[in-house]
C-alpha atoms as a printed R data frame, in Angstrom:
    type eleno elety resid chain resno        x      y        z
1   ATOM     1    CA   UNK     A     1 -320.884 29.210  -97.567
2   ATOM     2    CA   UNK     A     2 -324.091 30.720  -95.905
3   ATOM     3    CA   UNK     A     3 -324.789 30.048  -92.818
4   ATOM     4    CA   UNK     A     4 -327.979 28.357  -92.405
5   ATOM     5    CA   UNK     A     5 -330.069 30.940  -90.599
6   ATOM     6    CA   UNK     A     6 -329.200 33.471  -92.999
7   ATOM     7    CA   UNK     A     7 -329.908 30.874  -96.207
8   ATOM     8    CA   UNK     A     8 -333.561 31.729  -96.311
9   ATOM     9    CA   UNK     A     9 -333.816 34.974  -95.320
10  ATOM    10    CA   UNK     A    10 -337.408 35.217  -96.727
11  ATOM    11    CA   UNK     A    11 -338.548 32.305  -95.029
12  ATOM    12    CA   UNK     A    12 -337.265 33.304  -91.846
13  ATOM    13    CA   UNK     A    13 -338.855 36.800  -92.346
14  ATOM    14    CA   UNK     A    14 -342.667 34.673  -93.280
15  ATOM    15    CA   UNK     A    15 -341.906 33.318  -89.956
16  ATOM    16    CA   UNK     A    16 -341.047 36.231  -87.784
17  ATOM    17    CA   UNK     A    17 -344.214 37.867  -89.105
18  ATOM    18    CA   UNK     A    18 -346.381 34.919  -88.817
19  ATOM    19    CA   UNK     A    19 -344.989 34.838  -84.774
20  ATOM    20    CA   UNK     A    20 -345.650 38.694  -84.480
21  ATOM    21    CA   UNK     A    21 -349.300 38.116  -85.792
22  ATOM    22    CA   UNK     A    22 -349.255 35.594  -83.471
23  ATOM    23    CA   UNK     A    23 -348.718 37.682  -80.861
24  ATOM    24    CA   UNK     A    24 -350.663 40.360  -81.814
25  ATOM    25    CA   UNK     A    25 -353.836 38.465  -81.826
26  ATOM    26    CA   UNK     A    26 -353.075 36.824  -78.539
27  ATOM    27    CA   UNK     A    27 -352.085 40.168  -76.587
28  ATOM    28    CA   UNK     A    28 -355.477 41.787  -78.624
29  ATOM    29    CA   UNK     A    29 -357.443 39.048  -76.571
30  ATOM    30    CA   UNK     A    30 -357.773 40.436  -72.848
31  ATOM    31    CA   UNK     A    31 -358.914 43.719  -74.247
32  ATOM    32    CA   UNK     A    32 -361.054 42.953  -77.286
33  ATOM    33    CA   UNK     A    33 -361.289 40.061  -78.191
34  ATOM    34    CA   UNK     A    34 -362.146 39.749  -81.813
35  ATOM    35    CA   UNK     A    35 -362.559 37.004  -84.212
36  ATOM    36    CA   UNK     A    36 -360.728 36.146  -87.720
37  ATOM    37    CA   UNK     A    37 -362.612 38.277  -90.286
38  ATOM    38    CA   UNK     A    38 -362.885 37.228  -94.173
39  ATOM    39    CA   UNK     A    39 -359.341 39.106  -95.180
40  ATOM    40    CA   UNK     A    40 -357.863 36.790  -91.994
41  ATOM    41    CA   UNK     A    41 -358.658 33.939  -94.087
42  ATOM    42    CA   UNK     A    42 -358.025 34.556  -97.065
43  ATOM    43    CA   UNK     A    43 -354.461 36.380  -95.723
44  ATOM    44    CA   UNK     A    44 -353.976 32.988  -94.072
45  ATOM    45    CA   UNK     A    45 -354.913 30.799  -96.423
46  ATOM    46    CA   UNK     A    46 -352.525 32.524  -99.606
47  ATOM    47    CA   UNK     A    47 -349.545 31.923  -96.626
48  ATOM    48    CA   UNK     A    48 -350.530 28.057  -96.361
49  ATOM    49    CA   UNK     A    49 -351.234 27.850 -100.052
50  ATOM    50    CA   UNK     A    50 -347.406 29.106 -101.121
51  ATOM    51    CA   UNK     A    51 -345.658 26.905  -98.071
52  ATOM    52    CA   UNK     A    52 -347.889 24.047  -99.569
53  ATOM    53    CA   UNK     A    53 -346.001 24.819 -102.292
54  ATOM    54    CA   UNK     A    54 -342.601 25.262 -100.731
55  ATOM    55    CA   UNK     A    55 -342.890 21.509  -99.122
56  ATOM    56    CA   UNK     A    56 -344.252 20.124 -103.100
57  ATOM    57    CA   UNK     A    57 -340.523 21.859 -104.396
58  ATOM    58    CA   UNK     A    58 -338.770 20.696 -101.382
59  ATOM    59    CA   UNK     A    59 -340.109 16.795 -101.623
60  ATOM    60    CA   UNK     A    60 -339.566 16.359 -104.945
61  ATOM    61    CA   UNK     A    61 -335.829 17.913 -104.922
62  ATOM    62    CA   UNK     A    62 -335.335 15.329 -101.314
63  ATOM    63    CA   UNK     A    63 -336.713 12.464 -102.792
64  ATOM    64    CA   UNK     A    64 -334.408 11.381 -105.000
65  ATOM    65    CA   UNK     A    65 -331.112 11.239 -102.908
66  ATOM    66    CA   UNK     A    66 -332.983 10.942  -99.988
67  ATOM    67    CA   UNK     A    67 -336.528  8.323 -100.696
68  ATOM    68    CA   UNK     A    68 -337.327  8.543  -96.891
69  ATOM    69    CA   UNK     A    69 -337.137 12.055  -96.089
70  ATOM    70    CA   UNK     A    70 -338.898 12.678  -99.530
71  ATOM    71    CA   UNK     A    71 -341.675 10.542  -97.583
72  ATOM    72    CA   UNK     A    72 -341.692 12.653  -94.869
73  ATOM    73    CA   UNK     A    73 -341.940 15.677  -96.594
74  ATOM    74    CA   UNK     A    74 -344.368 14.598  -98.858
75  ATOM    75    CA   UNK     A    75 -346.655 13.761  -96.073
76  ATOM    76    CA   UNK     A    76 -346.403 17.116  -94.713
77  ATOM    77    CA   UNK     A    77 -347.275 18.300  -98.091
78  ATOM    78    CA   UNK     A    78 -350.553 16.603  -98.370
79  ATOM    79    CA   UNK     A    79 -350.999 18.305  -93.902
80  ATOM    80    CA   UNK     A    80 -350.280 21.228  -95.408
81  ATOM    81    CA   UNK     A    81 -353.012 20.891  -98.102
82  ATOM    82    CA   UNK     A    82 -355.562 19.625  -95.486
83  ATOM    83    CA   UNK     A    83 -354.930 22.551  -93.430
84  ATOM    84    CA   UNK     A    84 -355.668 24.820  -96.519
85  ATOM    85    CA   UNK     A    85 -358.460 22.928  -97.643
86  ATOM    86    CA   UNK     A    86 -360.010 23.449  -93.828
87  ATOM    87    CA   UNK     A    87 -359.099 27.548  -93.889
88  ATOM    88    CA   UNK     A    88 -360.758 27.648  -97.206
89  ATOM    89    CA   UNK     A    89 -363.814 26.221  -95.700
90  ATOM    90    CA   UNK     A    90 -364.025 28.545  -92.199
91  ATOM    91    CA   UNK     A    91 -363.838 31.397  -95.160
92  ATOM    92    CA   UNK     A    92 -366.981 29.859  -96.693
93  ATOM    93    CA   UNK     A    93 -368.460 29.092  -93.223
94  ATOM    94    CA   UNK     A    94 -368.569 33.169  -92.361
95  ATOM    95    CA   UNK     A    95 -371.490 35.100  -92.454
96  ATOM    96    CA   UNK     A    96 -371.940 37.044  -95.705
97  ATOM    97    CA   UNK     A    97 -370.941 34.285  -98.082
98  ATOM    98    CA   UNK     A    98 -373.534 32.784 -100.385
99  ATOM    99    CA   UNK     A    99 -373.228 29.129 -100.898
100 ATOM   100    CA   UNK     A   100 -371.643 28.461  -97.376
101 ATOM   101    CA   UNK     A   101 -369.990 25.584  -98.209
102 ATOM   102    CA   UNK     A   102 -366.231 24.848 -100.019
103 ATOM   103    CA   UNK     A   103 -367.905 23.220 -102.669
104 ATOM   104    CA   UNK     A   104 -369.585 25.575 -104.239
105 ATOM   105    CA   UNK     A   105 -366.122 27.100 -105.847
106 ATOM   106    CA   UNK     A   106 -366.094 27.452 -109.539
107 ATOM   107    CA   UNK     A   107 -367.016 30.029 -111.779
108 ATOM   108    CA   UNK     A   108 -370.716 30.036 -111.632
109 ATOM   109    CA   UNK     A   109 -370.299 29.627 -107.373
110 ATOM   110    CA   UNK     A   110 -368.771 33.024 -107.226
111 ATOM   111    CA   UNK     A   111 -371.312 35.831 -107.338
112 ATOM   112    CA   UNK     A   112 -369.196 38.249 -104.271
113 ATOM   113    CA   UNK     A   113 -365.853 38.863 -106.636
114 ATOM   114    CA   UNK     A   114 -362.956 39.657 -104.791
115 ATOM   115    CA   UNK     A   115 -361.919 38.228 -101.938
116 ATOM   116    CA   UNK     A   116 -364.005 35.020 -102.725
117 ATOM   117    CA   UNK     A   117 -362.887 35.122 -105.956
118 ATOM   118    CA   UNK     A   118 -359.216 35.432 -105.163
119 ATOM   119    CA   UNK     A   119 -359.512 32.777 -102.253
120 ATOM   120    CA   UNK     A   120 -361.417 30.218 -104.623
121 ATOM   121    CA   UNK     A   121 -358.989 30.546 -107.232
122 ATOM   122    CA   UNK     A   122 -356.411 30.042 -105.395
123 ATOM   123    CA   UNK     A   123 -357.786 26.863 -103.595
124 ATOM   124    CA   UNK     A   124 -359.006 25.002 -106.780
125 ATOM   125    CA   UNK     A   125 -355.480 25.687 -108.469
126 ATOM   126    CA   UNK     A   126 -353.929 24.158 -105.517
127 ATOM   127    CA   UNK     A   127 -356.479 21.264 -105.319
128 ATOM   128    CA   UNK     A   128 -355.432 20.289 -108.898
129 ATOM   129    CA   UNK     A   129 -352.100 20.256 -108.346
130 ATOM   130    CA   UNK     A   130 -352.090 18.247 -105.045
131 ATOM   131    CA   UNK     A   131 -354.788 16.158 -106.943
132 ATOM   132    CA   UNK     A   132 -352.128 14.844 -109.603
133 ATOM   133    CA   UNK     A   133 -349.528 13.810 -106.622
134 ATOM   134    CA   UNK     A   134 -352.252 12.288 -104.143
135 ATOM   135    CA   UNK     A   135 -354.432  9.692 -104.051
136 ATOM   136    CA   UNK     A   136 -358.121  9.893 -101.945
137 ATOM   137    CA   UNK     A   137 -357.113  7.956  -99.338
138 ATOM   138    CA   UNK     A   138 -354.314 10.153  -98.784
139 ATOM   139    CA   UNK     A   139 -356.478 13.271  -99.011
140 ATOM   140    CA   UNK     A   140 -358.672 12.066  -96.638
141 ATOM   141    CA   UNK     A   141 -359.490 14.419  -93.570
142 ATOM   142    CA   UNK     A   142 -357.138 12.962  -90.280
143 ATOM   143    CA   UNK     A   143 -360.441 12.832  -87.995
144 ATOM   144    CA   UNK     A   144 -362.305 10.434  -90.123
145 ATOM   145    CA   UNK     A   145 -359.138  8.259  -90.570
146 ATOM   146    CA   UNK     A   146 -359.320  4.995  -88.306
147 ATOM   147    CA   UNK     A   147 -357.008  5.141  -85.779
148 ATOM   148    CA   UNK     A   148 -354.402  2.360  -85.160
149 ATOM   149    CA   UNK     A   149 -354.808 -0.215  -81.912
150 ATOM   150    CA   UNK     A   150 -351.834  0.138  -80.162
């Protein structure tokens, strides 16, 4: 049997390097401090997309054994997706990108190519899929959800 650090030895690796960037950018800060560029983003945004995907896989193979941890993890999911959807938006927010705004994604919203295109791509074929597991309400952005009286 594997031990269970060594089980998911590329996860574990997406997660050292996500703590070294970490780090990186934080010890980069007292000297010169510099801001996420486009390729940040988009870089980011690909690493959310595929553990948005991870959590989908992980849900759905929990959920039948397990209907309350399948909960759980389908929540996170639909975080996950929320965080992605915001990323994809900073990209559009940057200076240099026509249209400024994440809704301007399709084909005819694209005139910069590659990143945009790659980023864009990638964000409506996620969108879809969360779309067919989700409903609105639970795609709704956590600030503008009413917050419960204690």
């Amino acid at each position: 049997m594997t031990s269970p650090p060594d089980a998911f030895p590329y996860l574990r690796a997406s997660t050292a390097g996500l703590r070294h960037h970490s780090r990186a950018l934080t010890a980069e800060r007292p000297t010169a401090p510099r801001a996420a560029d486009r390729a940040h983003l988009d870089t980011l945004h690909a690493h959310l997309t595929a553990l948005h995907r991870l959590l989908d896989q992980c849900a759905e193979r929990i959920r039948p054994p397990h209907p309350t941890a399948g909960r759980h993890l389908a929540a996170a999911h639909t975080r996950i997706w929320q965080a992605t959807a915001e990323v994809h938006d900073a990209f559009h927010a940057l200076p240099n990108t026509p249209g400024a705004t994440g809704s301007d994604c399709g084909p005819k919203g694209l005139p910069e190519g590659p990143p945009v295109l790659t980023i864009c791509q990638r964000h409506l074929a996620a969108g879809h899929a969360i779309r067919r597991k989700t409903t609105p309400a639970d795609l709704t952005p956590l600030h503008s959800r009413p917050t419960r009286a204690s």
